[in-house]
mmCIF file of C-alpha atoms and ligand atoms in Angstrom:
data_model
loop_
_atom_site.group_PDB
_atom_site.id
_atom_site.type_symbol
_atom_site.label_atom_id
_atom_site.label_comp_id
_atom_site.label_asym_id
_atom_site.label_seq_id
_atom_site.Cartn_x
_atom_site.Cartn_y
_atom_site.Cartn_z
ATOM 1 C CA UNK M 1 33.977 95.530 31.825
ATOM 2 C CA UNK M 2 35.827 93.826 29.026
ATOM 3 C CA UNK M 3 34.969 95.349 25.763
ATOM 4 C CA UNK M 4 36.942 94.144 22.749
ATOM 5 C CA UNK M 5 35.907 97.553 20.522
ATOM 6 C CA UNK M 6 34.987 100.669 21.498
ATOM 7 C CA UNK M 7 32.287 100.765 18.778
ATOM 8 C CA UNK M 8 30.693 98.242 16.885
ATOM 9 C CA UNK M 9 27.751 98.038 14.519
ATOM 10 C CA UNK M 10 24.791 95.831 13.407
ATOM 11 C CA UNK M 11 22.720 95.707 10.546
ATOM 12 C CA UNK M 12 18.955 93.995 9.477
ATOM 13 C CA UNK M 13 17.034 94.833 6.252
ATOM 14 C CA UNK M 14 13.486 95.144 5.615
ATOM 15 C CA UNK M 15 10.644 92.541 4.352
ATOM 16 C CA UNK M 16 7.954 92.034 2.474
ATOM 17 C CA UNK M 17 5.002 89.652 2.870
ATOM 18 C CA UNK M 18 3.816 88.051 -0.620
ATOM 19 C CA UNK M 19 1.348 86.028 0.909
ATOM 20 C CA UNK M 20 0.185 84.520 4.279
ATOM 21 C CA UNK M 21 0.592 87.546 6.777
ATOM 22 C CA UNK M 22 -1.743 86.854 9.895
ATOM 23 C CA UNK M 23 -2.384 83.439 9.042
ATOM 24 C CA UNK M 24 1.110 82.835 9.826
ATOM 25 C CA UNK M 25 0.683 82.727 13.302
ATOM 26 C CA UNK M 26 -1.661 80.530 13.644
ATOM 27 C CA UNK M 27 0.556 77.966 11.737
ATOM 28 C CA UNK M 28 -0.194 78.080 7.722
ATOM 29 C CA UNK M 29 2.466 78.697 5.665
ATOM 30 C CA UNK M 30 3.491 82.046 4.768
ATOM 31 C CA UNK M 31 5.794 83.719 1.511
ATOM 32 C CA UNK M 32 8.197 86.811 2.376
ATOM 33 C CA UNK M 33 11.443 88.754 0.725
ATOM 34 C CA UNK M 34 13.579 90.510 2.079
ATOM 35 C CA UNK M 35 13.398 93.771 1.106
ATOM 36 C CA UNK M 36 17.219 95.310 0.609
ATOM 37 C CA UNK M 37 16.447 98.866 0.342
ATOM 38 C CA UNK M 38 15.533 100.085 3.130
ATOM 39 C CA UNK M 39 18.037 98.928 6.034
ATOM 40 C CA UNK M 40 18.663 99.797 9.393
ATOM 41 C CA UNK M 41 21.680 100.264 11.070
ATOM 42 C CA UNK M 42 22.562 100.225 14.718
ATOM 43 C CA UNK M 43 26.030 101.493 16.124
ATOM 44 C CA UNK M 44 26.807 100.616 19.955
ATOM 45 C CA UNK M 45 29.870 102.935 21.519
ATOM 46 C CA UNK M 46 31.247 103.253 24.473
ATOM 47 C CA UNK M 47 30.358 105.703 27.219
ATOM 48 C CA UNK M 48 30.392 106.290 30.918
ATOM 49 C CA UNK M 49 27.143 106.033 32.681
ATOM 50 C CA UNK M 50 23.543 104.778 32.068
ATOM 51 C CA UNK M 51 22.768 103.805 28.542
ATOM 52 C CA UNK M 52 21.821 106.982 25.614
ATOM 53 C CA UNK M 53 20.110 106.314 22.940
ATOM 54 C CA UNK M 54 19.579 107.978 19.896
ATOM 55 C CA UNK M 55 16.634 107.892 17.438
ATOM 56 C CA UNK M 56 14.588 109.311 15.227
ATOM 57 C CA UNK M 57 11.615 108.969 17.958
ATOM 58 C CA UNK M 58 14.164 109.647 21.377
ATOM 59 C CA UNK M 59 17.544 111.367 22.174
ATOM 60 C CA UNK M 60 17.784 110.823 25.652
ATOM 61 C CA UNK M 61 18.482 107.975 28.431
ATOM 62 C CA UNK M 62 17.149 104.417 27.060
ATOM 63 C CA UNK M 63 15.454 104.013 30.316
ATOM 64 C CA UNK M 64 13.128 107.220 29.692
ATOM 65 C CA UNK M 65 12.695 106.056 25.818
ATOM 66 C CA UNK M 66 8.725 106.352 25.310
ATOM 67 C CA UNK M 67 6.249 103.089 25.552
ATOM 68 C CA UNK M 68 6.638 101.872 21.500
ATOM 69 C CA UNK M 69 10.175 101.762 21.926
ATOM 70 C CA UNK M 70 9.147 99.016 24.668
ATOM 71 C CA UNK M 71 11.068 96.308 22.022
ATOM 72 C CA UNK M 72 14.275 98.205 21.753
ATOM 73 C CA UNK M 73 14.388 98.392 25.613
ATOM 74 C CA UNK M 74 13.607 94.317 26.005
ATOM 75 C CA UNK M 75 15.772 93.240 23.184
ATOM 76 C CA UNK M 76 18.652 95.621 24.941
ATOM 77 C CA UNK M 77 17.479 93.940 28.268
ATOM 78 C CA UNK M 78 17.338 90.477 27.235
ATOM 79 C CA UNK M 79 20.986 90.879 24.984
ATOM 80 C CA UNK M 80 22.976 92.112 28.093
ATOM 81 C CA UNK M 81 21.435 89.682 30.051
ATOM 82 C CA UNK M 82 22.271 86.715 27.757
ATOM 83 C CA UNK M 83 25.693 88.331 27.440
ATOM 84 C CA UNK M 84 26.402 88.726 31.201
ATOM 85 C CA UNK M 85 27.276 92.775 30.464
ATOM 86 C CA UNK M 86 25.184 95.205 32.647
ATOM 87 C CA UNK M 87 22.796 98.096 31.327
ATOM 88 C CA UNK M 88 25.865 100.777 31.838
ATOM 89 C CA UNK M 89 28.698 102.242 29.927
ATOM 90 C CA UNK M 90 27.641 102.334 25.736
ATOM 91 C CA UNK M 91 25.287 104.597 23.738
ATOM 92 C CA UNK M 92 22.627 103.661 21.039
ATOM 93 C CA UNK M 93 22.615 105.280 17.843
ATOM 94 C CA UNK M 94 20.069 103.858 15.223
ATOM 95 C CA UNK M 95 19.821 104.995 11.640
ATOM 96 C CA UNK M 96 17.078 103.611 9.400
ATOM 97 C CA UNK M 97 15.410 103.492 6.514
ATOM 98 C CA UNK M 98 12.480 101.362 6.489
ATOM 99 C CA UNK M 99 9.427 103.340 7.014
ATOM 100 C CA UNK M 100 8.070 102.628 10.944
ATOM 101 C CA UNK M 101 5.275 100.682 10.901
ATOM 102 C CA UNK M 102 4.153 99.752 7.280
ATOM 103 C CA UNK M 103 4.244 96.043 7.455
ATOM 104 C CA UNK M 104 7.920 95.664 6.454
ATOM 105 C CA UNK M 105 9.388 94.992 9.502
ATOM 106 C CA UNK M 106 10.951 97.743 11.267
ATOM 107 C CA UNK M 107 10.694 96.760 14.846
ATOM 108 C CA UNK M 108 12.335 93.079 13.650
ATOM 109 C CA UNK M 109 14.600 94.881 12.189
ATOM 110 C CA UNK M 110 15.556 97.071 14.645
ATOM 111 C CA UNK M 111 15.983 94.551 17.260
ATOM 112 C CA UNK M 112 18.120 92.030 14.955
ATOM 113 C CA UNK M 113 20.187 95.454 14.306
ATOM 114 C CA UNK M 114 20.733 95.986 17.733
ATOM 115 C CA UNK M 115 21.546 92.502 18.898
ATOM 116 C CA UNK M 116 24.096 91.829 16.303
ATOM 117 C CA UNK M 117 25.663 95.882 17.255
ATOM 118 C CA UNK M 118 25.570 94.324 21.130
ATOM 119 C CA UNK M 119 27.180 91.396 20.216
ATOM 120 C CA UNK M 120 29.565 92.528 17.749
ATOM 121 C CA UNK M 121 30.524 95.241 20.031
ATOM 122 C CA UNK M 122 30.795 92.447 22.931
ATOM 123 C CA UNK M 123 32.465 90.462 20.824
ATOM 124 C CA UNK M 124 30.336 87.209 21.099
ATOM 125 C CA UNK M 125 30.007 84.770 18.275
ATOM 126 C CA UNK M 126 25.923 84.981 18.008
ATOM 127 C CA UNK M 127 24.217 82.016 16.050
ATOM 128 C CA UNK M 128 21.273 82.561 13.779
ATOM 129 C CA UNK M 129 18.938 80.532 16.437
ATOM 130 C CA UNK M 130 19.606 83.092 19.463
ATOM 131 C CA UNK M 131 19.893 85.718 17.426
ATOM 132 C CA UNK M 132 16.102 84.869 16.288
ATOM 133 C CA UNK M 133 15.607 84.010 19.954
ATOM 134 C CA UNK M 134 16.439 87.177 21.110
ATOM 135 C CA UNK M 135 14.521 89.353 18.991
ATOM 136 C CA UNK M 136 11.062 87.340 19.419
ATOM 137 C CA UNK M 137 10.493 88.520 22.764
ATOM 138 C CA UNK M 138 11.080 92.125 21.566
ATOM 139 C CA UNK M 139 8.244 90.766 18.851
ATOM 140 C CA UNK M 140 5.688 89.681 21.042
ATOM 141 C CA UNK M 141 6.193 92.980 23.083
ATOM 142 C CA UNK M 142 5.964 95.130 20.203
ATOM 143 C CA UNK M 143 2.817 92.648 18.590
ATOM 144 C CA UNK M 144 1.305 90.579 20.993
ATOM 145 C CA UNK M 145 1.641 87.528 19.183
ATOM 146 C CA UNK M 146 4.261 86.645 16.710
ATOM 147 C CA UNK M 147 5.017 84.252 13.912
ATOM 148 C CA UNK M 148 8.836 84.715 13.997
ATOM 149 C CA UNK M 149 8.631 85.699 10.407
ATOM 150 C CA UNK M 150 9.621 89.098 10.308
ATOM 151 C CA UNK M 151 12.738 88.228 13.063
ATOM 152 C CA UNK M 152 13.667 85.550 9.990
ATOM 153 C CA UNK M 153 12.888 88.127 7.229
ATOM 154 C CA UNK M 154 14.842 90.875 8.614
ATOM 155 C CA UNK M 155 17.608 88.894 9.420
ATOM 156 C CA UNK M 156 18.191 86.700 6.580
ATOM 157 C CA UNK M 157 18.802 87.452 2.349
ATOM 158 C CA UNK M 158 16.791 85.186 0.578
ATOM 159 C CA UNK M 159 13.252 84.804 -0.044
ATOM 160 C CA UNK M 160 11.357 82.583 2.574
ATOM 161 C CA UNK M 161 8.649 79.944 2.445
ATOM 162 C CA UNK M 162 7.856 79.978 6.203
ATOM 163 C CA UNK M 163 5.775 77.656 9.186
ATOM 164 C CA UNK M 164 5.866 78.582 12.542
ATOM 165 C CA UNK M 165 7.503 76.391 14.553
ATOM 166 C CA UNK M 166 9.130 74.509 11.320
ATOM 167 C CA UNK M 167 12.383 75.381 9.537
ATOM 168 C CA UNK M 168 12.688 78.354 7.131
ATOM 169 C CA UNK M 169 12.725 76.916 3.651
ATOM 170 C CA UNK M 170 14.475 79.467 1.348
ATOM 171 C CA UNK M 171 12.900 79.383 -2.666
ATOM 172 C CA UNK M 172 13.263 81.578 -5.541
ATOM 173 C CA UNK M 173 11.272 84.225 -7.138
ATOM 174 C CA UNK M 174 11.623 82.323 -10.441
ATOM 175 C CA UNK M 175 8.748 84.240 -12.090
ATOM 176 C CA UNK M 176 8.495 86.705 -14.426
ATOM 177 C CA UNK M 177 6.933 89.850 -12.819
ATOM 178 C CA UNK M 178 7.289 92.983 -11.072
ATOM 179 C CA UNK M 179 6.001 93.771 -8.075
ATOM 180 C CA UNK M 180 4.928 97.296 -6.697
ATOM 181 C CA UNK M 181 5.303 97.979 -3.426
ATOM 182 C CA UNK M 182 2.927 101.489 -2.338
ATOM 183 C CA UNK M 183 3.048 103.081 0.900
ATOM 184 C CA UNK M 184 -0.228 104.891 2.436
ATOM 185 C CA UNK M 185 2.329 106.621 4.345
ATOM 186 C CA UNK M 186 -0.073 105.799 7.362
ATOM 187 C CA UNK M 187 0.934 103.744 10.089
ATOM 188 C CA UNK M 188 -0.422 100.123 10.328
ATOM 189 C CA UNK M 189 -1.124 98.476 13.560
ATOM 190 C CA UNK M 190 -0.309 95.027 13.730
ATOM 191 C CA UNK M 191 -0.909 94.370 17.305
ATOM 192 C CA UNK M 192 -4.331 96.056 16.940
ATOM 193 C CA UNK M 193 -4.846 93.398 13.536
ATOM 194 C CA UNK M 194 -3.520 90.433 15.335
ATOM 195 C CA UNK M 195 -5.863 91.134 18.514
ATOM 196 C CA UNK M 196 -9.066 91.538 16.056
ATOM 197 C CA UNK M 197 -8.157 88.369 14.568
ATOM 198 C CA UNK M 198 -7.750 86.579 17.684
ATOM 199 C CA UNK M 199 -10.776 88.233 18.921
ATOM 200 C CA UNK M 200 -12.367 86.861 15.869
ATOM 201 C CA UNK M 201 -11.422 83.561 16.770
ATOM 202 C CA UNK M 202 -13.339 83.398 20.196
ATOM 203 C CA UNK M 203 -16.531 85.496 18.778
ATOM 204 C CA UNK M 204 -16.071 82.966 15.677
ATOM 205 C CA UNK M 205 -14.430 80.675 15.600
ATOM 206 C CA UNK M 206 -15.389 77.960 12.745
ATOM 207 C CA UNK M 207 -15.731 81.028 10.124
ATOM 208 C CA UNK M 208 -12.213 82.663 11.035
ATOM 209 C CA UNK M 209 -10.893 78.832 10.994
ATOM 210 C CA UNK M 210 -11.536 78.620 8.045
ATOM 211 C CA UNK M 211 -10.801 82.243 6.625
ATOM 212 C CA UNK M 212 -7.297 81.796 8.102
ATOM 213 C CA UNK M 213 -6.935 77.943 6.505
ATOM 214 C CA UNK M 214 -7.709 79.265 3.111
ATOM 215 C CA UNK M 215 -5.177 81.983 3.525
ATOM 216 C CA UNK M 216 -2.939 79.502 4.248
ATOM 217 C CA UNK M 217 -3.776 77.665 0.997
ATOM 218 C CA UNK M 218 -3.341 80.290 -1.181
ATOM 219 C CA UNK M 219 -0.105 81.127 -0.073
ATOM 220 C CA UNK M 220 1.033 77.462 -0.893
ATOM 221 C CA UNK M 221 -0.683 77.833 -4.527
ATOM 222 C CA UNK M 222 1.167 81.197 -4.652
ATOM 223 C CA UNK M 223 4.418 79.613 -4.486
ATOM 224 C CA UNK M 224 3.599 76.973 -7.262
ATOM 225 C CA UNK M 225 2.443 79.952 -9.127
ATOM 226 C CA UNK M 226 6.005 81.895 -8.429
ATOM 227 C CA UNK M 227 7.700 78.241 -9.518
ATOM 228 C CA UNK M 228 6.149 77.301 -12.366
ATOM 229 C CA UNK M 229 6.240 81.575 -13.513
ATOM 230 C CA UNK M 230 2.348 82.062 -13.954
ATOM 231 C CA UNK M 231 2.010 85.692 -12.911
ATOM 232 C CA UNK M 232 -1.697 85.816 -14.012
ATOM 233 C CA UNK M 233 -2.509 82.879 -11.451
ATOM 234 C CA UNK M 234 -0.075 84.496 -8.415
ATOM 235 C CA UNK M 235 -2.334 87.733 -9.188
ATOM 236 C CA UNK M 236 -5.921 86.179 -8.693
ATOM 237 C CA UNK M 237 -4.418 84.586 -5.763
ATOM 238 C CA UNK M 238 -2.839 88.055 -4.219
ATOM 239 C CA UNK M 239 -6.837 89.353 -4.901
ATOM 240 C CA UNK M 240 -8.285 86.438 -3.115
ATOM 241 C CA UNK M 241 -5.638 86.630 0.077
ATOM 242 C CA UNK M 242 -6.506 90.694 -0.017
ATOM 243 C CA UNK M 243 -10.464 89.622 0.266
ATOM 244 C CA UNK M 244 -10.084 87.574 2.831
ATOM 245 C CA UNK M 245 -7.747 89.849 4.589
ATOM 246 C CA UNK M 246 -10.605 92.669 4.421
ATOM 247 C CA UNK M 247 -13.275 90.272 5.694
ATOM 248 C CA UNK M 248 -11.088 89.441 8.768
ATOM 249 C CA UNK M 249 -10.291 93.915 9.202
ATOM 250 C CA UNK M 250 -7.450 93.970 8.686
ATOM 251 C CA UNK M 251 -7.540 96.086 5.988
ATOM 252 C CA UNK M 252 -8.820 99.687 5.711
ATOM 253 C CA UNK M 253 -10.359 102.064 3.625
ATOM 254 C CA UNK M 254 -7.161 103.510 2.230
ATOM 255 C CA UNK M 255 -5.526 100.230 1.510
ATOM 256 C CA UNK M 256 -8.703 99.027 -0.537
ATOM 257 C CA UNK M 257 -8.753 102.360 -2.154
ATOM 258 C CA UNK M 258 -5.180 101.569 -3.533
ATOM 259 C CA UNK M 259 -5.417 98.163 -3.969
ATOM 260 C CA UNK M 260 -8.424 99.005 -6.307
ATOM 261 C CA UNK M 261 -6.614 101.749 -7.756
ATOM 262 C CA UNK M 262 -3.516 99.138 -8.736
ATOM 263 C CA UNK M 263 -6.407 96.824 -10.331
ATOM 264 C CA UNK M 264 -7.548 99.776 -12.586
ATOM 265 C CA UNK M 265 -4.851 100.672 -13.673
ATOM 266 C CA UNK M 266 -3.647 96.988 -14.897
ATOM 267 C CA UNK M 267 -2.612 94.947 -11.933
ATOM 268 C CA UNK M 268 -2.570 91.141 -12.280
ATOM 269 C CA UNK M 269 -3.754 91.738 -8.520
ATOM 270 C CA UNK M 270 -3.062 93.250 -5.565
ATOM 271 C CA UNK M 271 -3.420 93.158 -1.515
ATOM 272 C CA UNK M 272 -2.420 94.664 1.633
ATOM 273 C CA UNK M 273 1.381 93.111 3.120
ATOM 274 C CA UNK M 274 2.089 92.898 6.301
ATOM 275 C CA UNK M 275 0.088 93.658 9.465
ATOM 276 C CA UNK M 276 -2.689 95.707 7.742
ATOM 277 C CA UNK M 277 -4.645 98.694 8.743
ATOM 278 C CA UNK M 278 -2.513 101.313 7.280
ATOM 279 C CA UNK M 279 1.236 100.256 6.308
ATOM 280 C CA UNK M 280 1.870 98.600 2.891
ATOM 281 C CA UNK M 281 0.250 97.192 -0.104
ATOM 282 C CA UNK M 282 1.672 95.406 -3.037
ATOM 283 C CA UNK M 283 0.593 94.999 -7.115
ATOM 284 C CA UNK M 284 1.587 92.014 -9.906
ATOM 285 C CA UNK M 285 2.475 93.582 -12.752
ATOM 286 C CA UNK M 286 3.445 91.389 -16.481
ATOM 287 C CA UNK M 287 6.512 93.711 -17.350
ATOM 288 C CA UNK M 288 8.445 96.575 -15.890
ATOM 289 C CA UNK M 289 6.204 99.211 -18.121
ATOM 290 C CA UNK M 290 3.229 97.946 -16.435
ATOM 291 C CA UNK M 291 4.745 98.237 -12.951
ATOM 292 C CA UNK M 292 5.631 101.995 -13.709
ATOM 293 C CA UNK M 293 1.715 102.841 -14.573
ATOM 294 C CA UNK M 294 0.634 101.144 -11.672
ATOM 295 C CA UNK M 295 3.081 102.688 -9.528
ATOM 296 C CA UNK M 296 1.718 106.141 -11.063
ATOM 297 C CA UNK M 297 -1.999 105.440 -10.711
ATOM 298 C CA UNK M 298 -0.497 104.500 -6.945
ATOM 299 C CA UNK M 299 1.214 107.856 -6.030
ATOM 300 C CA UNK M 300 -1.743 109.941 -8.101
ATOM 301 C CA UNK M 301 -4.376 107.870 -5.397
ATOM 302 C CA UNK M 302 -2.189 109.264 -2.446
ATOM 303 C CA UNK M 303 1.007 106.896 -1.730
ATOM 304 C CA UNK M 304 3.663 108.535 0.261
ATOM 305 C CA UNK M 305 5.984 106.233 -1.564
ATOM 306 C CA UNK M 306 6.378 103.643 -4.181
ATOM 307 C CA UNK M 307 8.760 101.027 -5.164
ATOM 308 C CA UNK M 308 8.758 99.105 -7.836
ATOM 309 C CA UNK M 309 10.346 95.332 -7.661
ATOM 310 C CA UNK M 310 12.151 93.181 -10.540
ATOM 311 C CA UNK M 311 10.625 89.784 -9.032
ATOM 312 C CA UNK M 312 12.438 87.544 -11.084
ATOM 313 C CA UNK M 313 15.883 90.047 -11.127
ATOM 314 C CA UNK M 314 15.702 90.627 -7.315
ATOM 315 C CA UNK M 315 15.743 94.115 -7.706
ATOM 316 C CA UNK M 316 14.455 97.068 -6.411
ATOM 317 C CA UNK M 317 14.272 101.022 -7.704
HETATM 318 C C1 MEV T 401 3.519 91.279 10.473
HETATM 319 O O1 MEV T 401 4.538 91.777 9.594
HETATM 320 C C2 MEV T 401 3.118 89.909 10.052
HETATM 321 C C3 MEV T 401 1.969 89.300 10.872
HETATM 322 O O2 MEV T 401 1.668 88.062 10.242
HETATM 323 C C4 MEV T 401 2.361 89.087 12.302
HETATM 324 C C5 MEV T 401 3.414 87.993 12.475
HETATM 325 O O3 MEV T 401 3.602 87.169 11.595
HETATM 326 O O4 MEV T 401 4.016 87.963 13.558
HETATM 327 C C6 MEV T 401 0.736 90.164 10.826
#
């Protein structure tokens, strides 16, 4: 086996969805940023014998990692295969920081992590376009269906205006506003949201058409909103995605409870990101003093964490 370093590492961030989360895969436009502060990091070193990884979630042999690991073991798969290396001889040692299964990410992430550790340790040039390649069949294992957003979000720096199937078009958060990020600290389930939806779309099809089409048009008027810096009018539109969102359950309880919370407490709006049903929601807020009493009336209503997000500075405490 020709190795060129006996260890090698990869890195991915997280992401947040502003607008357009579902109704991204079924081809309306979508608005997402990376989010730099939580990362993940994946180190690949050499071994002898069948493949260790090691995880917050499994310490052991990669082929007895449990079931929702089932993306780390494809994307491994489908790397060495795409390589020409064999399943033998290197361990897996992932370190993150993105929360598991809020809506920003983490399973993108950890798969672009891990094919830029295999390649790097390999060392293969690897392309934006395979890398992307690679880790949407870990996607559609790990969600059922997939937009390719989060693969592009994790893997890229710069905010993203995004249609499946067209390329990414990069635009910036010229607005003035901060934007809260608040964590239920409860575990969302995508592929559970993205099944109801498409369940939704058989049972109804006309209605959910629709729903999905209007999502899709608010996230376009969001980014003239975030372009021409009216905060007030990005807010009503957040509110409007976050209805929607409910009506198609994706939402739940606790998410509504905090979006309503955010409101109260002085939100230019607020909505669920991401794949819904636990996971992440995000608030507007006019100026940083603002963001700071939402993000309090957030944690007082039972976040497990908050961040708060300089929109037009790009950055995040
Ligand atoms: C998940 O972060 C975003 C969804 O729109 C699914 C996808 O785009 O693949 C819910």
């Amino acid at each position: 086996m020709h190795t060129a370093h006996n260890q090698a590492i990869g890195e991915a961030t997280g992401k947040i969805i502003l607008m357009g989360e579902h109704a991204v895969v079924y081809g309306e436009p979508s608005l997402a940023i990376p989010f730099p502060k939580a990362t993940i990091q994946t180190t690949v070193t050499q071994s002898t014998g069948p493949v260790t990884v090691d995880c917050i979630y499994h310490k052991g042999l990669l082929s007895t990692a449990p079931e929702h690991l089932a993306n780390l073991v494809t994307v491994v798969d489908v790397s060495l295969k795409a390589l020409k290396q064999e399943l033998k001889n290197f361990s897996l040692h992932i370190i993150s920081s993105i929360p598991a299964e809020r809506g920003m990410g983490s399973s993108a992430a950890v798969a672009v992590a891990t094919v830029r550790a295999l390649y790097n340790y390999f060392d293969e040039p690897l392309s934006h376009d395979q890398l992307l390649e690679l880790v949407n069949v870990s996607e559609v294992i790990a969600h059922g269906n997939t937009s390719g957003l989060d693969a592009a979000m994790t893997s890229g720096e710069t905010p993203l205006y995004y249609i499946k199937g067209q390329p990414f078009v990069p635009f910036s958060l010229s607005i003035d506003a901060y934007l809260v990020v608040g964590d239920t600290g409860v575990k969302g389930q995508t592929r559970e949201a993205v099944g109801s939806i498409a369940a939704l779309m058989k049972s109804n099809p006309k209605e959910t058409s629709q729903d999905i089409h209007r999502l899709g048009e608010l996230a376009d008027k969001a980014k003239i909103a975030i372009e021409h810096n009216q905060p007030v009018e990005l807010g009503k539109l957040m509110h409007q995605a976050h209805l929607i969102l409910t009506k198609l359950g994706v939402s739940n309880e606790q998410l509504n409870h905090l979006v309503e919370a955010a409101l109260n407490a002085g939100a230019l709006g607020a909505k669920l990101t991401g794949g819904g049903r636990g996971g992440c929601m995000i608030a507007l807020a006019e100026n940083e003093a603002a963001a700071r009493e939402i993000a309090h009336a957030l944690s007082d209503t039972g976040t497990s964490n908050t961040w708060v997000y300089h929109l037009g500075g790009g950055s995040i405490e």
